[in-house]
Structure formats: C-alpha cells, structure tokens
Amino acid sequence: MGFRLEGIFPAALLPLLLTMILFLGPLMQLSMDCPCDLADGLKVVLAPRSWARCLMDMRWLRNQVIAPLTEELVFRACMLPMLAPCTGLGPAVFTCPLFFGVAHFHHIFEQLRFRQSSVGSIFLSAAFQFSYTAVFGAYTAFLFIRTGHLIGPVLCHSFCNYMGFPAVCAALEHPQRRPLLAGYALGVGLFLLLLQPLTDPKLYGSLPLCVLLEQAGDSEAPLCS
C-alpha cells in the first residue's frame, strides 16, 4: 500500500519536484501577480503562525491534507493492487482514474442544489473536471507504481489542489505574456524529458506492487523497470 521507509526521501521529493516543473508556467504567473516579493513570501510560508492558521482552517485541511491522503489511499494504494493482477499494470493505470473522476461528480449535486449556474454549464463543467481528474489520476497511479510509495502521490495531489487548474486564458492576456507562455512551454517540455529519469524504480528500492505481479506470474511489467 506504499507505506515503507526504504527510499522514502526520494519518493517524497522527486515526484513533487517533477510536478512543480510541470507547473513552472503557473508558478511564474503566481509570482508575477503576487504583490509581495520573494523574501516576504518566504517569511509568510515559514512563519509558524501562518501554519497554525492553516491547521485551524477546515477548508485548508480538507483540500491540502484530508482529500489528498484519503483519495490517494483509496484510488491508488487500495485499488491499484486489486486491479493490476487482473488487468495488468498498463490497463490498471488508466482504469483506476475513471473511478477517481466519477468520485468527483458530487460537485454536480452541490451546484444543482444551490443553483450556481445553468444546468448545461454545470454538466459541461463536470465533464471537464472528470477529464482532468482522470488524467491526474493516471499520473499519480504512474507515480505510485514507479516509486512504490504513497507519499509522492499525496504530496503531488496536495500541491495540485493548491495550484488549481492552470489559468491558461489569463496567461494569454497577461501583460508579460511572452515570458509566461515560454515558462508554460518549458515546464511541459522539461516534465516530459524528466518523467522517466525522476521516476526510475532504481531510485526507490523494491516495488511492492511489481513484486505482487511477479508472484502472480506476470513477468512483463514495463512500468516496473
């Protein structure tokens, strides 16, 4: 289920670093639009009082701690080991996120209940959310298999919850559009370039899910090497 000490430090740092590289453009956008400079921002981030306020905020706890931990535990740590022996690793990586995407359909009922928009807009928004949560679920499933740890997917999930979906339209209209779009492109390019090296299973020790598949007689698991 991804709870082990072997290789835990690279499993915590490298997937998060990889995800932050993918979000290079949005991170640049955030820094450009932030009224405070880097030094002031670091003071706020490192201040114990700021963390204390976050820990008292139930919405922050839900989005940054509870949801990433419980969702990754259920849809990666529990579901993948059940699906993979039946379907193989490749199909499991793409099947598991479908359940993860459907699990977010409760937002439809919330929006319909409070009449937040038209019915068509609500269902269009739900379809879009299903699409990107399914893609994200495939990514964290890939991370879980390649690292053999749960901590990496949880940290990446928390980071992505904080960042939200990249505001590409706002970037296209930004006063510093050219360097910002270059940051978006560079982030995607570096992410694709570093995806395999930074998730190399050799960095994380033995992979429990791959061992499980070997015991089940599946010797061909390209994601395990």
XYZ file of N, CA and C in Angstrom:
675
model
N 0.816 -1.224 0.000
C 0.000 0.000 0.000
C 0.846 1.268 0.000
N 2.149 1.115 -0.146
C 3.002 2.288 -0.272
C 3.483 2.876 1.034
N 3.304 2.144 2.142
C 3.805 2.609 3.437
C 5.093 1.849 3.757
N 6.233 2.448 3.509
C 7.514 1.819 3.807
C 8.582 2.891 3.900
N 9.691 2.564 4.572
C 10.754 3.542 4.800
C 11.810 3.516 3.697
N 11.991 2.388 3.045
C 13.013 2.282 2.008
C 12.734 3.271 0.863
N 13.676 4.167 0.601
C 13.544 5.121 -0.493
C 12.530 6.218 -0.258
N 12.174 6.486 1.014
C 11.093 7.423 1.285
C 11.469 8.867 0.943
N 12.742 9.234 1.130
C 13.117 10.626 0.870
C 13.067 10.979 -0.616
N 13.674 10.183 -1.501
C 13.480 10.487 -2.932
C 12.023 10.349 -3.368
N 11.272 9.439 -2.741
C 9.862 9.256 -3.104
C 9.023 10.466 -2.712
N 9.443 11.188 -1.674
C 8.726 12.397 -1.262
C 9.144 13.604 -2.100
N 10.420 13.690 -2.439
C 10.952 14.905 -3.068
C 10.849 14.894 -4.593
N 11.235 13.798 -5.230
C 11.365 13.808 -6.688
C 10.021 13.915 -7.426
N 8.977 13.162 -7.040
C 7.683 13.363 -7.723
C 7.128 14.769 -7.538
N 7.315 15.347 -6.338
C 6.848 16.719 -6.104
C 7.630 17.698 -6.969
N 8.941 17.497 -7.057
C 9.773 18.351 -7.917
C 9.320 18.242 -9.370
N 9.050 17.034 -9.827
C 8.596 16.806 -11.200
C 7.280 17.534 -11.468
N 6.372 17.478 -10.501
C 5.072 18.143 -10.651
C 5.228 19.655 -10.647
N 6.133 20.164 -9.821
C 6.387 21.610 -9.788
C 7.005 22.091 -11.103
N 7.820 21.247 -11.716
C 8.387 21.585 -13.029
C 7.266 21.703 -14.059
N 6.317 20.762 -14.022
C 5.168 20.824 -14.930
C 4.396 22.125 -14.733
N 4.333 22.601 -13.504
C 3.601 23.829 -13.174
C 4.512 25.061 -13.191
N 5.593 24.995 -13.940
C 6.510 26.137 -13.994
C 5.799 27.402 -14.455
N 4.993 27.298 -15.502
C 4.262 28.460 -16.007
C 3.302 29.035 -14.970
N 2.413 28.216 -14.378
C 1.527 28.738 -13.338
C 2.270 29.301 -12.133
N 3.415 28.704 -11.766
C 4.191 29.237 -10.642
C 4.775 30.607 -10.990
N 5.235 30.768 -12.233
C 5.709 32.084 -12.678
C 4.570 33.100 -12.646
N 3.402 32.663 -13.103
C 2.230 33.532 -13.128
C 1.848 33.968 -11.715
N 1.921 33.029 -10.792
C 1.597 33.324 -9.398
C 2.578 34.328 -8.810
N 3.862 34.153 -9.113
C 4.870 35.073 -8.579
C 4.751 36.457 -9.209
N 4.401 36.519 -10.500
C 4.238 37.815 -11.164
C 3.050 38.597 -10.613
N 1.984 37.876 -10.261
C 0.762 38.530 -9.790
C 0.751 38.758 -8.285
N 1.731 38.173 -7.577
C 1.776 38.316 -6.125
C 2.306 39.701 -5.762
N 1.617 40.433 -4.875
C 2.074 41.785 -4.525
C 3.338 41.807 -3.686
N 3.670 40.718 -3.007
C 4.868 40.696 -2.161
C 6.051 40.112 -2.918
N 7.277 40.467 -2.477
C 8.474 39.930 -3.127
C 8.803 38.555 -2.558
N 9.879 37.949 -3.081
C 10.226 36.579 -2.704
C 10.545 36.462 -1.219
N 11.308 37.424 -0.686
C 11.700 37.359 0.728
C 10.483 37.409 1.638
N 9.541 38.317 1.344
C 8.332 38.417 2.157
C 7.484 37.156 2.038
N 7.422 36.603 0.830
C 6.658 35.374 0.627
C 7.224 34.211 1.421
N 8.560 34.094 1.450
C 9.188 33.018 2.215
C 8.955 33.183 3.712
N 8.965 34.442 4.174
C 8.687 34.690 5.595
C 7.291 34.214 5.971
N 6.326 34.482 5.087
C 4.954 34.059 5.349
C 4.848 32.538 5.344
N 5.502 31.908 4.355
C 5.428 30.453 4.228
C 6.059 29.757 5.432
N 7.174 30.305 5.923
C 7.915 29.665 7.004
C 7.454 30.068 8.399
N 6.580 31.036 8.490
C 6.132 31.517 9.799
C 5.241 30.485 10.486
N 5.533 30.100 11.722
C 4.683 29.134 12.449
C 3.240 29.618 12.589
N 3.056 30.938 12.717
C 1.705 31.471 12.875
C 0.860 31.212 11.626
N 1.487 31.307 10.445
C 0.754 31.032 9.204
C 0.300 29.575 9.149
N 1.180 28.659 9.551
C 0.829 27.245 9.559
C -0.258 26.962 10.593
N -0.188 27.657 11.727
C -1.213 27.461 12.754
C -2.584 27.882 12.232
N -2.625 29.008 11.496
C -3.899 29.455 10.913
C -4.425 28.442 9.908
N -3.509 27.880 9.104
C -3.927 26.872 8.114
C -4.516 25.650 8.799
N -3.873 25.201 9.876
C -4.330 23.999 10.559
C -5.670 24.203 11.263
N -6.033 25.450 11.496
C -7.334 25.751 12.097
C -8.424 25.960 11.043
N -8.022 25.993 9.779
C -8.959 26.234 8.677
C -9.417 24.889 8.113
N -10.681 24.543 8.309
C -11.176 23.236 7.889
C -11.134 23.063 6.372
N -11.347 24.157 5.634
C -11.283 24.047 4.174
C -9.861 23.731 3.727
N -8.872 24.380 4.345
C -7.460 24.098 4.018
C -7.131 22.651 4.362
N -7.551 22.200 5.545
C -7.280 20.823 5.942
C -7.909 19.834 4.972
N -9.130 20.129 4.524
C -9.811 19.233 3.588
C -9.052 19.159 2.262
N -8.693 20.327 1.712
C -8.088 20.372 0.373
C -6.629 19.937 0.357
N -5.881 20.263 1.415
C -4.441 20.019 1.390
C -4.008 18.765 2.144
N -4.842 18.259 3.032
C -4.424 17.110 3.844
C -5.392 15.940 3.690
N -6.644 16.157 4.060
C -7.599 15.036 4.144
C -7.922 14.454 2.776
N -8.284 15.317 1.817
C -8.646 14.811 0.480
C -7.467 14.134 -0.218
N -6.268 14.746 -0.261
C -5.145 14.046 -0.911
C -4.828 12.700 -0.264
N -4.831 12.669 1.069
C -4.473 11.423 1.753
C -5.518 10.340 1.528
N -6.793 10.659 1.738
C -7.839 9.634 1.616
C -8.042 9.194 0.170
N -8.014 10.136 -0.763
C -8.244 9.777 -2.167
C -7.101 8.946 -2.723
N -5.863 9.305 -2.397
C -4.731 8.503 -2.873
C -4.703 7.139 -2.191
N -5.099 7.104 -0.932
C -5.149 5.823 -0.223
C -6.158 4.880 -0.874
N -7.337 5.397 -1.193
C -8.400 4.564 -1.765
C -8.116 4.218 -3.227
N -7.846 5.247 -4.052
C -7.789 5.039 -5.502
C -6.420 4.592 -6.008
N -5.378 4.746 -5.228
C -4.069 4.273 -5.641
C -3.626 3.094 -4.769
N -3.482 3.330 -3.465
C -2.904 2.297 -2.595
C -3.795 1.069 -2.467
N -5.112 1.255 -2.459
C -6.027 0.110 -2.313
C -6.493 -0.446 -3.660
N -6.879 0.426 -4.572
C -7.498 -0.031 -5.814
C -6.488 -0.616 -6.808
N -5.325 0.016 -6.934
C -4.340 -0.477 -7.911
C -3.886 -1.911 -7.618
N -3.537 -2.253 -6.364
C -3.130 -3.644 -6.111
C -4.244 -4.657 -6.383
N -5.511 -4.233 -6.332
C -6.609 -5.155 -6.652
C -6.811 -5.290 -8.154
N -6.650 -4.167 -8.885
C -6.884 -4.199 -10.328
C -5.717 -4.802 -11.105
N -4.496 -4.447 -10.708
C -3.322 -4.815 -11.505
C -3.180 -6.309 -11.750
N -3.370 -7.195 -10.748
C -3.250 -8.633 -11.045
C -4.282 -9.130 -12.046
N -5.415 -8.439 -12.155
C -6.475 -8.864 -13.077
C -6.292 -8.290 -14.478
N -5.864 -7.030 -14.549
C -5.811 -6.338 -15.834
C -4.390 -6.118 -16.350
N -3.397 -6.200 -15.461
C -2.051 -5.770 -15.818
C -1.857 -4.315 -15.415
N -0.615 -3.884 -15.317
C -0.330 -2.535 -14.823
C -0.836 -1.450 -15.757
N -0.595 -1.607 -17.068
C -0.995 -0.574 -18.027
C -2.484 -0.268 -17.986
N -3.342 -1.283 -18.181
C -4.782 -1.020 -18.102
C -5.225 -0.502 -16.734
N -4.576 -0.971 -15.658
C -4.958 -0.517 -14.313
C -4.688 0.970 -14.137
N -3.580 1.455 -14.729
C -3.236 2.876 -14.624
C -4.327 3.741 -15.239
N -4.964 3.255 -16.302
C -5.982 4.049 -16.987
C -7.411 3.729 -16.528
N -7.599 2.578 -15.883
C -8.933 2.222 -15.383
C -9.207 2.872 -14.029
N -8.230 2.806 -13.155
C -8.373 3.342 -11.806
C -8.789 4.821 -11.799
N -8.202 5.678 -12.646
C -8.594 7.096 -12.639
C -10.033 7.357 -13.055
N -10.652 6.422 -13.775
C -12.060 6.613 -14.147
C -12.944 6.628 -12.907
N -12.643 5.737 -11.967
C -13.379 5.745 -10.691
C -13.086 7.030 -9.921
N -11.842 7.474 -9.993
C -11.439 8.714 -9.319
C -12.192 9.901 -9.902
N -12.345 9.931 -11.220
C -13.074 11.020 -11.854
C -14.549 11.002 -11.497
N -15.151 9.810 -11.499
C -16.573 9.691 -11.161
C -16.817 10.118 -9.715
N -15.842 9.874 -8.838
C -15.991 10.234 -7.427
C -16.147 11.734 -7.223
N -15.783 12.535 -8.233
C -15.904 13.995 -8.117
C -17.233 14.508 -8.677
N -18.113 13.595 -9.075
C -19.400 14.023 -9.625
C -20.331 14.621 -8.559
N -19.956 14.475 -7.288
C -20.815 15.051 -6.243
C -20.917 16.569 -6.367
N -19.930 17.172 -7.055
C -19.986 18.629 -7.261
C -21.213 19.016 -8.101
N -21.673 18.112 -8.974
C -22.869 18.386 -9.777
C -24.072 18.627 -8.871
N -24.230 17.743 -7.886
C -25.390 17.851 -6.997
C -25.314 19.113 -6.133
N -24.085 19.470 -5.713
C -23.919 20.697 -4.935
C -24.332 21.918 -5.757
N -23.878 21.968 -7.014
C -24.171 23.120 -7.861
C -25.647 23.170 -8.246
N -26.242 22.005 -8.510
C -27.672 21.968 -8.827
C -28.512 22.373 -7.615
N -28.084 21.938 -6.460
C -28.833 22.244 -5.246
C -28.862 23.741 -4.958
N -27.702 24.394 -5.149
C -27.605 25.814 -4.821
C -27.803 26.717 -6.044
N -28.178 26.103 -7.197
C -28.490 26.866 -8.415
C -27.359 27.827 -8.777
N -26.126 27.302 -8.781
C -24.969 28.164 -9.006
C -24.794 28.547 -10.476
N -25.427 27.818 -11.379
C -25.301 28.110 -12.799
C -26.416 27.377 -13.538
N -26.439 27.511 -14.871
C -27.426 26.778 -15.653
C -27.073 25.291 -15.670
N -28.076 24.465 -15.949
C -27.867 23.018 -15.939
C -26.814 22.607 -16.972
N -26.878 23.218 -18.165
C -25.904 22.900 -19.207
C -24.493 23.239 -18.785
N -24.312 24.402 -18.177
C -22.982 24.821 -17.720
C -22.458 23.898 -16.628
N -23.345 23.477 -15.752
C -22.935 22.597 -14.654
C -22.435 21.257 -15.194
N -23.169 20.674 -16.153
C -22.754 19.377 -16.699
C -21.512 19.504 -17.577
N -21.369 20.635 -18.273
C -20.155 20.857 -19.053
C -18.949 20.981 -18.130
N -19.125 21.711 -17.041
C -18.056 21.845 -16.056
C -17.699 20.492 -15.442
N -18.723 19.668 -15.175
C -18.484 18.345 -14.594
C -17.716 17.442 -15.558
N -18.047 17.528 -16.857
C -17.334 16.725 -17.858
C -15.869 17.141 -17.945
N -15.646 18.452 -17.877
C -14.272 18.952 -17.918
C -13.505 18.502 -16.681
N -14.154 18.603 -15.513
C -13.500 18.190 -14.268
C -13.210 16.698 -14.280
N -14.152 15.901 -14.806
C -13.921 14.464 -14.905
C -12.687 14.175 -15.760
N -12.543 14.918 -16.858
C -11.426 14.690 -17.780
C -10.087 14.965 -17.111
N -9.963 16.139 -16.474
C -8.646 16.447 -15.922
C -8.360 15.685 -14.627
N -9.389 15.320 -13.854
C -9.124 14.487 -12.678
C -8.719 13.072 -13.102
N -9.281 12.581 -14.203
C -8.885 11.265 -14.703
C -7.444 11.283 -15.186
N -7.043 12.337 -15.882
C -5.651 12.461 -16.335
C -4.716 12.551 -15.134
N -5.102 13.376 -14.152
C -4.275 13.491 -12.950
C -4.203 12.156 -12.213
N -5.316 11.434 -12.163
C -5.328 10.132 -11.513
C -4.392 9.140 -12.191
N -4.318 9.191 -13.521
C -3.394 8.317 -14.245
C -1.945 8.670 -13.902
N -1.690 9.970 -13.765
C -0.337 10.427 -13.415
C 0.061 9.942 -12.024
N -0.810 10.100 -11.028
C -0.455 9.669 -9.675
C -0.411 8.145 -9.570
N -1.214 7.448 -10.380
C -1.109 5.987 -10.422
C 0.255 5.575 -10.973
N 0.696 6.276 -12.008
C 2.035 6.045 -12.571
C 3.102 6.272 -11.507
N 2.976 7.364 -10.748
C 3.942 7.664 -9.687
C 3.928 6.577 -8.616
N 2.739 6.129 -8.245
C 2.627 5.106 -7.202
C 3.315 3.811 -7.629
N 3.105 3.418 -8.873
C 3.711 2.177 -9.365
C 5.225 2.320 -9.479
N 5.674 3.428 -10.037
C 7.107 3.606 -10.315
C 7.945 3.839 -9.058
N 7.324 4.433 -8.017
C 8.081 4.699 -6.786
C 7.801 3.673 -5.694
N 6.639 3.027 -5.740
C 6.284 2.082 -4.694
C 5.921 2.745 -3.384
N 5.664 4.055 -3.435
C 5.335 4.821 -2.224
C 4.042 5.595 -2.425
N 3.331 5.812 -1.329
C 2.112 6.622 -1.361
C 2.404 8.100 -1.151
N 3.522 8.417 -0.494
C 3.786 9.801 -0.095
C 3.934 10.732 -1.291
N 4.551 10.267 -2.367
C 4.717 11.105 -3.552
C 3.389 11.527 -4.159
N 2.488 10.571 -4.472
C 1.163 10.961 -4.981
C 0.390 11.878 -4.037
N 0.495 11.651 -2.723
C -0.230 12.506 -1.767
C 0.284 13.938 -1.823
N 1.609 14.116 -1.829
C 2.183 15.463 -1.875
C 1.865 16.153 -3.199
N 1.931 15.415 -4.296
C 1.601 15.997 -5.604
C 0.129 16.384 -5.662
N -0.729 15.570 -5.081
C -2.173 15.847 -5.040
C -2.435 17.119 -4.236
N -1.766 17.242 -3.103
C -1.935 18.441 -2.266
C -1.452 19.689 -3.003
N -0.314 19.579 -3.673
C 0.229 20.712 -4.434
C -0.724 21.124 -5.549
N -1.249 20.154 -6.278
C -2.160 20.464 -7.387
C -3.482 21.036 -6.883
N -3.949 20.574 -5.732
C -5.144 21.172 -5.143
C -4.906 22.642 -4.815
N -3.709 22.955 -4.356
C -3.382 24.345 -4.034
C -3.299 25.202 -5.300
N -2.669 24.655 -6.324
C -2.454 25.430 -7.555
C -3.730 25.557 -8.380
N -4.562 24.514 -8.379
C -5.735 24.523 -9.231
C -5.355 24.285 -10.689
N -6.364 24.303 -11.568
C -6.095 24.097 -12.997
C -5.388 25.336 -13.558
N -4.339 25.160 -14.352
C -3.601 26.317 -14.880
C -4.494 27.314 -15.607
N -4.317 28.587 -15.266
C -5.134 29.659 -15.858
C -4.525 30.081 -17.198
N -4.685 29.225 -18.183
C -4.069 29.462 -19.491
C -4.655 30.708 -20.170
N -5.966 30.885 -20.065
C -6.602 32.054 -20.686
C -6.074 33.349 -20.086
N -5.906 33.367 -18.772
C -5.345 34.552 -18.114
C -3.906 34.774 -18.554
N -3.160 33.696 -18.786
C -1.777 33.833 -19.240
C -1.716 34.447 -20.635
N -2.682 34.089 -21.483
C -2.708 34.639 -22.848
C -2.984 36.142 -22.856
N -3.640 36.636 -21.803
C -3.966 38.059 -21.728
C -3.066 38.813 -20.755
N -2.064 38.135 -20.216
C -1.189 38.726 -19.206
C -0.272 39.781 -19.834
N 0.033 40.868 -19.113
C 0.958 41.892 -19.651
C 2.331 41.329 -20.018
N 2.778 40.300 -19.282
C 4.070 39.659 -19.581
C 3.822 38.288 -20.222
N 3.018 38.326 -21.267
C 2.542 37.101 -21.904
C 3.684 36.242 -22.463
N 4.642 36.848 -23.137
C 5.676 36.058 -23.814
C 6.542 35.248 -22.846
N 7.144 35.869 -21.824
C 7.927 35.034 -20.897
C 7.073 34.021 -20.149
N 5.823 34.373 -19.896
C 4.927 33.474 -19.183
C 4.602 32.243 -20.027
N 4.278 32.452 -21.295
C 3.989 31.318 -22.183
C 5.233 30.483 -22.423
N 6.392 31.148 -22.443
C 7.651 30.405 -22.559
C 7.844 29.514 -21.331
N 7.465 30.025 -20.148
C 7.538 29.226 -18.927
C 6.606 28.024 -18.974
N 5.395 28.230 -19.508
C 4.456 27.118 -19.673
C 5.066 26.043 -20.577
N 5.597 26.463 -21.713
C 6.162 25.513 -22.676
C 7.389 24.812 -22.110
N 8.249 25.578 -21.430
C 9.461 24.996 -20.840
C 9.100 23.974 -19.770
N 8.098 24.302 -18.951
C 7.678 23.374 -17.903
C 7.182 22.058 -18.466
N 6.345 22.118 -19.503
C 5.824 20.889 -20.122
C 6.962 20.094 -20.764
N 7.878 20.804 -21.453
C 8.993 20.128 -22.104
C 9.912 19.428 -21.111
N 10.269 20.127 -20.030
C 11.137 19.530 -19.012
C 10.442 18.374 -18.299
N 9.141 18.518 -18.087
C 8.375 17.438 -17.448
C 8.447 16.164 -18.292
N 8.208 16.275 -19.577
C 8.249 15.104 -20.453
C 9.660 14.521 -20.525
N 10.658 15.400 -20.480
C 12.052 14.950 -20.547
C 12.475 14.219 -19.270
N 11.982 14.689 -18.122
C 12.430 14.154 -16.834
C 11.489 13.111 -16.237
N 10.355 12.872 -16.885
C 9.360 11.960 -16.329
C 9.936 10.575 -16.050
N 10.597 9.982 -17.005
C 11.172 8.646 -16.814
C 12.373 8.658 -15.870
N 13.359 9.561 -16.056
C 14.530 9.533 -15.153
C 14.187 9.768 -13.684
N 13.278 10.712 -13.394
C 12.968 11.019 -11.993
C 12.040 10.004 -11.345
N 11.455 9.124 -12.155
C 10.619 8.050 -11.593
C 11.250 6.678 -11.825
N 12.544 6.653 -12.076
C 13.241 5.387 -12.285
C 13.120 4.534 -11.018
N 12.563 3.334 -11.111
C 12.386 2.499 -9.914
C 13.681 2.217 -9.158
N 14.823 2.314 -9.824
C 16.101 2.054 -9.149
C 16.367 3.065 -8.033
N 15.717 4.235 -8.107
C 15.917 5.269 -7.089
C 15.154 4.975 -5.804
N 14.201 4.039 -5.854
C 13.266 3.878 -4.739
C 13.293 2.500 -4.098
N 14.201 1.632 -4.506
C 14.271 0.303 -3.928
C 13.265 -0.643 -4.555
N 12.945 -1.701 -3.851
C 11.994 -2.699 -4.372
C 10.595 -2.108 -4.449
N 9.832 -2.532 -5.448
C 8.486 -2.019 -5.665
C 7.474 -3.102 -5.301
N 6.731 -2.913 -4.195
C 5.824 -3.970 -3.717
C 4.797 -4.421 -4.745
N 4.245 -3.490 -5.513
C 3.217 -3.856 -6.481
C 3.811 -4.714 -7.589
N 5.033 -4.400 -7.992
C 5.696 -5.195 -9.024
C 6.040 -6.591 -8.493
N 6.444 -6.663 -7.228
C 6.697 -7.967 -6.601
C 5.412 -8.786 -6.568
N 4.290 -8.136 -6.266
C 2.988 -8.810 -6.245
C 2.657 -9.397 -7.614
N 2.925 -8.645 -8.671
C 2.637 -9.122 -10.022
C 3.552 -10.274 -10.412
N 4.815 -10.211 -9.972
C 5.736 -11.317 -10.262
C 5.265 -12.598 -9.586
N 4.763 -12.454 -8.371
C 4.247 -13.634 -7.667
C 2.997 -14.186 -8.338
N 2.258 -13.276 -9.011
C 1.046 -13.706 -9.720
C 1.373 -14.271 -11.102
N 2.675 -14.241 -11.483
C 3.085 -14.821 -12.743
C 3.177 -13.836 -13.898
N 3.045 -12.514 -13.626
C 3.162 -11.513 -14.687
C 4.608 -11.020 -14.718
N 5.402 -11.569 -15.602
C 6.816 -11.194 -15.685
C 7.062 -9.999 -16.570
N 6.052 -9.598 -17.373
C 6.216 -8.472 -18.270
C 5.494 -7.249 -17.691
N 6.237 -6.434 -16.996
C 5.687 -5.221 -16.390
C 6.640 -4.067 -16.708
N 6.499 -3.442 -17.896
C 7.438 -2.402 -18.291
C 7.476 -1.212 -17.348
N 6.390 -0.923 -16.649
C 6.383 0.201 -15.710
C 7.276 -0.063 -14.505
N 7.642 -1.325 -14.305
C 8.459 -1.697 -13.139
C 9.951 -1.580 -13.412
N 10.325 -1.174 -14.624
C 11.759 -1.131 -14.949
C 12.090 0.135 -15.718
